[in-house]
mmCIF file of C-alpha atoms in Angstrom:
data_model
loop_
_atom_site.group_PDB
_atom_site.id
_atom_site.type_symbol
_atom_site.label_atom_id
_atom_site.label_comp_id
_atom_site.label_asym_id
_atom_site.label_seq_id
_atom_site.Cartn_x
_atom_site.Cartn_y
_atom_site.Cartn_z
ATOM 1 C CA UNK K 523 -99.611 -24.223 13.243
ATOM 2 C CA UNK K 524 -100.444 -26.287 16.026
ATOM 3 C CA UNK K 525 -100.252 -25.345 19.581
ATOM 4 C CA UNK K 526 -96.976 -27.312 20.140
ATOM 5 C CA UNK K 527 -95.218 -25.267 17.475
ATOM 6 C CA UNK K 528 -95.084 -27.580 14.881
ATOM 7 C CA UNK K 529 -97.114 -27.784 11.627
ATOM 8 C CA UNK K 530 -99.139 -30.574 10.004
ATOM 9 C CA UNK K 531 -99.020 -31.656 6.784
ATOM 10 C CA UNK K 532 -100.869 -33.927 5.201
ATOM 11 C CA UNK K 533 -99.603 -36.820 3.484
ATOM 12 C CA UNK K 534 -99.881 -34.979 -0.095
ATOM 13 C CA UNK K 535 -98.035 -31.797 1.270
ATOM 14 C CA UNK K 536 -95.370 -34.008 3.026
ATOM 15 C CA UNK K 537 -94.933 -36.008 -0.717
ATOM 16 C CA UNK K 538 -94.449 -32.845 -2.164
ATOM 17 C CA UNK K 539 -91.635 -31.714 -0.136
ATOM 18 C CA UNK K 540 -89.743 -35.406 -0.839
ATOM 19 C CA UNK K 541 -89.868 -34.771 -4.239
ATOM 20 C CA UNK K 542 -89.044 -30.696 -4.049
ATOM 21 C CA UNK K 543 -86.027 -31.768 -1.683
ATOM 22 C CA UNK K 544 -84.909 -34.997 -4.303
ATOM 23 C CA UNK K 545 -84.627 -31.995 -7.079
ATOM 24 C CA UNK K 546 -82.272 -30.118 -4.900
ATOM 25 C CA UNK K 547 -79.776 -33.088 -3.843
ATOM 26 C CA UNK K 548 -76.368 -33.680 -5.458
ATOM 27 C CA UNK K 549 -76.222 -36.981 -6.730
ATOM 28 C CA UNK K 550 -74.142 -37.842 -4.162
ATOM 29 C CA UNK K 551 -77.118 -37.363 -1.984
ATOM 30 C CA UNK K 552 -79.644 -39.066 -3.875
ATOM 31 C CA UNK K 553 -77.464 -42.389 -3.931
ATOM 32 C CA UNK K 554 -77.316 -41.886 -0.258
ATOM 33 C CA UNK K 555 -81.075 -41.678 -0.350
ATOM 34 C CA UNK K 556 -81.314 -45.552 -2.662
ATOM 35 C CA UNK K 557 -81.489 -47.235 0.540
ATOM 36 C CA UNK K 558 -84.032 -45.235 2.484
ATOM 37 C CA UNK K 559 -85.989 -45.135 -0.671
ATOM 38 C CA UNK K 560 -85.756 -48.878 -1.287
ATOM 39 C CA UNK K 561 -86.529 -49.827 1.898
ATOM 40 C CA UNK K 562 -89.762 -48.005 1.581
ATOM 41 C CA UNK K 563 -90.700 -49.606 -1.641
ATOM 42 C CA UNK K 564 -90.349 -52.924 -0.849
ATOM 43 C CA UNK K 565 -92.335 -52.884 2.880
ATOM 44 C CA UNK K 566 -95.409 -54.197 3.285
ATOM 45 C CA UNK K 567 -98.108 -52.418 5.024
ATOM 46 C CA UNK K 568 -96.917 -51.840 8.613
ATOM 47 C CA UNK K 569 -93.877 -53.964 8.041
ATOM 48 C CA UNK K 570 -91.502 -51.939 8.017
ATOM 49 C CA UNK K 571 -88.295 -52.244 10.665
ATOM 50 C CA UNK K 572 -87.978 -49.015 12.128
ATOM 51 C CA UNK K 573 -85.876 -48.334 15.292
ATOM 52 C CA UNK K 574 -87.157 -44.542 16.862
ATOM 53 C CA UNK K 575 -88.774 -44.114 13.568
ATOM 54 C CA UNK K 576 -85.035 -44.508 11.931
ATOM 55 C CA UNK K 577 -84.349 -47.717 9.469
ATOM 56 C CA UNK K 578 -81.367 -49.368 11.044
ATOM 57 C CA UNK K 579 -78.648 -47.421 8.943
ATOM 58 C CA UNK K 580 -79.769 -44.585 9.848
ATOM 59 C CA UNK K 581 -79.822 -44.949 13.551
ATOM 60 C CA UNK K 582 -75.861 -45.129 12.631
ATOM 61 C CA UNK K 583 -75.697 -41.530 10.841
ATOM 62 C CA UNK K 584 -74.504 -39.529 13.348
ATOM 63 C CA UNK K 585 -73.416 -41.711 15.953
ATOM 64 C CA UNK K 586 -71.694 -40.028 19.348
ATOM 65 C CA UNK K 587 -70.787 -37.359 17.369
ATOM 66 C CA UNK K 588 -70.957 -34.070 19.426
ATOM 67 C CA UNK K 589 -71.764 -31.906 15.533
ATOM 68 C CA UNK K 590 -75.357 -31.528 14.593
ATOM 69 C CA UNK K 591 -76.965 -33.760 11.697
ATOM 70 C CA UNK K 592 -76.714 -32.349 8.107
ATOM 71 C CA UNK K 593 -79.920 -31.115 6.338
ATOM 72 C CA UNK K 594 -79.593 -34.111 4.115
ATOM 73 C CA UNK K 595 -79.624 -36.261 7.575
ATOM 74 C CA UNK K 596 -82.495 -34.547 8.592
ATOM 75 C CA UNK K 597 -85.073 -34.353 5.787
ATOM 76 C CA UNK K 598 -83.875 -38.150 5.103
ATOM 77 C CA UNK K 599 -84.982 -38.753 9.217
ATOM 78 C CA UNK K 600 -88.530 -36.979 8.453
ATOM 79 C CA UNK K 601 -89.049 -38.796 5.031
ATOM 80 C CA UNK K 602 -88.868 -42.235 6.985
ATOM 81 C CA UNK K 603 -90.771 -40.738 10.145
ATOM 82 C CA UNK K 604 -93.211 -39.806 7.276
ATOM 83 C CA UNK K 605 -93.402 -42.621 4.961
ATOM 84 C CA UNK K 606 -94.221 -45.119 7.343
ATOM 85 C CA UNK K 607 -97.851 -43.311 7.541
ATOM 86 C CA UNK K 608 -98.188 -42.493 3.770
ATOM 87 C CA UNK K 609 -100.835 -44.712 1.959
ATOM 88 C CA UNK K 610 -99.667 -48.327 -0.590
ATOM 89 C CA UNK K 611 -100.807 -45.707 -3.562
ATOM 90 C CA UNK K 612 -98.144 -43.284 -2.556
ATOM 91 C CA UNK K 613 -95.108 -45.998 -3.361
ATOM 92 C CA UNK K 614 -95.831 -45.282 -7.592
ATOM 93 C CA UNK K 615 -96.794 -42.329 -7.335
ATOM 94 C CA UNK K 616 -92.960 -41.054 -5.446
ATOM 95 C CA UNK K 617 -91.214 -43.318 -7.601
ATOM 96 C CA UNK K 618 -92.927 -41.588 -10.752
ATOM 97 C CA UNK K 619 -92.145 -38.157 -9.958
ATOM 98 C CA UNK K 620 -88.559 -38.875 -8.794
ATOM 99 C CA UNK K 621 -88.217 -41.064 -12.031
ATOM 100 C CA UNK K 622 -89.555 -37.420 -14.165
ATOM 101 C CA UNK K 623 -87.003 -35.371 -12.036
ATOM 102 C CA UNK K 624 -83.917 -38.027 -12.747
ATOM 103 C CA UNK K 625 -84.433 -40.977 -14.755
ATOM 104 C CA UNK K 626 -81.160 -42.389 -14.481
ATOM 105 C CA UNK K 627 -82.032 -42.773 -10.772
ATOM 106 C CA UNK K 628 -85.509 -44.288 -11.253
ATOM 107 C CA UNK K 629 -83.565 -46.857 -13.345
ATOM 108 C CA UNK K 630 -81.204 -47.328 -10.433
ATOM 109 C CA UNK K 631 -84.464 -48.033 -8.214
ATOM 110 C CA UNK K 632 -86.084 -50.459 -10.477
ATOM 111 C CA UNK K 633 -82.855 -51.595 -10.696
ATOM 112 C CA UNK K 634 -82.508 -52.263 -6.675
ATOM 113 C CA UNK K 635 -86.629 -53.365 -6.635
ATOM 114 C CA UNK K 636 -85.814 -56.455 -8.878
ATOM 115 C CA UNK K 637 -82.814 -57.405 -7.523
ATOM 116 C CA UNK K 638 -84.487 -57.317 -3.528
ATOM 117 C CA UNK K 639 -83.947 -60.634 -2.144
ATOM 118 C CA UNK K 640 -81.363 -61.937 -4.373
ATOM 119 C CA UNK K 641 -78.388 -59.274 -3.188
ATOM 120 C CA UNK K 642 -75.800 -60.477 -0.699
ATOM 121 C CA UNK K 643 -76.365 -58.921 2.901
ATOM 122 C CA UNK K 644 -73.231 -57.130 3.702
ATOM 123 C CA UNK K 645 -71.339 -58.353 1.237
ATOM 124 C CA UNK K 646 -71.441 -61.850 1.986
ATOM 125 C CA UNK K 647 -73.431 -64.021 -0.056
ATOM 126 C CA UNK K 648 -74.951 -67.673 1.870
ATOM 127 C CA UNK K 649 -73.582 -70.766 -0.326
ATOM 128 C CA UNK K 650 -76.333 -73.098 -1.853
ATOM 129 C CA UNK K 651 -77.217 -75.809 0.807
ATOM 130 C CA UNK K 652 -75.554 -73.996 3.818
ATOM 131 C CA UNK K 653 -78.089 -74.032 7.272
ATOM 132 C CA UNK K 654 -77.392 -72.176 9.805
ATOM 133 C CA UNK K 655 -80.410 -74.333 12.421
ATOM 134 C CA UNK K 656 -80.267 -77.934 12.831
ATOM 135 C CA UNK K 657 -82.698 -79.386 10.337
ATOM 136 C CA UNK K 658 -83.667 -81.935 12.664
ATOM 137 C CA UNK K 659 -84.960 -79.538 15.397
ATOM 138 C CA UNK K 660 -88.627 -77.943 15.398
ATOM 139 C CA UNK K 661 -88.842 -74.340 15.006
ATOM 140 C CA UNK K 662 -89.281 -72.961 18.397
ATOM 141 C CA UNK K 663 -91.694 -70.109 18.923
ATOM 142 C CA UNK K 664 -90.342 -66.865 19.782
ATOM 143 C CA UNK K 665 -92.117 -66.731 23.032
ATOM 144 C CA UNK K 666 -90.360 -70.264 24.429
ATOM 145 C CA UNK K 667 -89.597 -69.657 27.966
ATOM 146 C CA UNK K 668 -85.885 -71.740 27.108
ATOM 147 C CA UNK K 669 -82.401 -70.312 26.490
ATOM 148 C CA UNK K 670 -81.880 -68.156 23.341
ATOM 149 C CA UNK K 671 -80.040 -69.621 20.637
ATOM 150 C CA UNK K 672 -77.237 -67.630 19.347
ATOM 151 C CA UNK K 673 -74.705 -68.408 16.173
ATOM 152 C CA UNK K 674 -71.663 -66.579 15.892
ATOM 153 C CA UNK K 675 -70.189 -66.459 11.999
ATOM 154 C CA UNK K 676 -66.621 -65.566 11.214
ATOM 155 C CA UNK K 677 -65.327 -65.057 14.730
ATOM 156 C CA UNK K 678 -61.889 -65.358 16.214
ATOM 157 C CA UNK K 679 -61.501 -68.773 18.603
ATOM 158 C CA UNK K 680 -61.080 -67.826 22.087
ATOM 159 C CA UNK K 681 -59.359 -70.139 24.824
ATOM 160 C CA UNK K 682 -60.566 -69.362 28.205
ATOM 161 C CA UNK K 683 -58.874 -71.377 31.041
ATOM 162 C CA UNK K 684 -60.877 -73.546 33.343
ATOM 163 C CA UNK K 685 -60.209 -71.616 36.359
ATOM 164 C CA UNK K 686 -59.509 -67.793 35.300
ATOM 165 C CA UNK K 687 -58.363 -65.438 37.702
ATOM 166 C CA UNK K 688 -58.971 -61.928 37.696
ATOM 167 C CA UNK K 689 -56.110 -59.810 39.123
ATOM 168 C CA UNK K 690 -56.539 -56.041 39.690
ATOM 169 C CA UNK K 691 -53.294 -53.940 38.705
ATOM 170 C CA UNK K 692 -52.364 -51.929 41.350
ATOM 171 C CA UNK K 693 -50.465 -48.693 41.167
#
């Protein structure tokens, strides 16, 4: 134990528990665990899009919610705190031993792996030939002192008049 009362594991001891926790989840849980799981297959070496160590949907778990997180929550938080450390050999070896605990999910996985990059994001799938940048325009580099650039898809028109007043409502 270290002196600020937490322990360290090493990267084999902290694959171990994955695993041990995978063969304890409902199946419920271990669909809830594709994405994490995916996400941590398909990364490159420090690629990965983390926000407080969190992928993005999980930064959304438990949102202003005044309960603590579930167990689930929690060892899913610590296996992406921890996987972003773990070694490229340690991607085949997880999958392998999840694969000999439940081999309808490792098909499920390899299922997901192949199909990266060819999915629909949220459900909405970008029609053949559609651009969202003008074709015409160079690439600008991300640290251009100009204006950002913003595209808004799917929103509701808004008619603002020339000359808007603001009135405070009085009581």
């Amino acid at each position: 134990m270290s002196s600020n009362g937490g322990y360290n594991l090493t990267a084999d001891g902290e694959l171990r528990y994955v695993v041990q926790w995978f063969g304890e989840w409902s199946d419920f849980q271990r669909e809830d665990f594709v994405p994490y799981l995916v996400s941590y297959l398909t990364q490159q070496a420090g690629g990965a899009v983390y926000v407080n160590g969190l992928i993005s949907a999980m930064a959304q778990i438990n949102p202003g919610q005044d309960k603590p997180m579930s167990l689930f929550q929690c060892r899913v938080k610590l296996f992406n705190e921890w996987c972003i450390k773990w070694p490229e050999e340690f991607k085949p070896k997880l999958l392998e031993r999840l694969e000999q605990i439940d081999s309808t999910f490792g098909t499920r996985i390899r299922t997901e792996l192949d199909s990266v990059g060819t999915k629909p994001v949220n459900g909405c799938a970008e029609e053949n030939g559609t651009l969202l940048t003008n074709a015409d325009a160079p690439l600008r580099d991300l640290e251009d002192d100009s204006d950002p650039v913003a595209l808004i898809v799917n929103a509701e028109p808004v008619i603002v008049a020339p000359n808007a007043i603001l009135v405070a409502d009085e009581d």
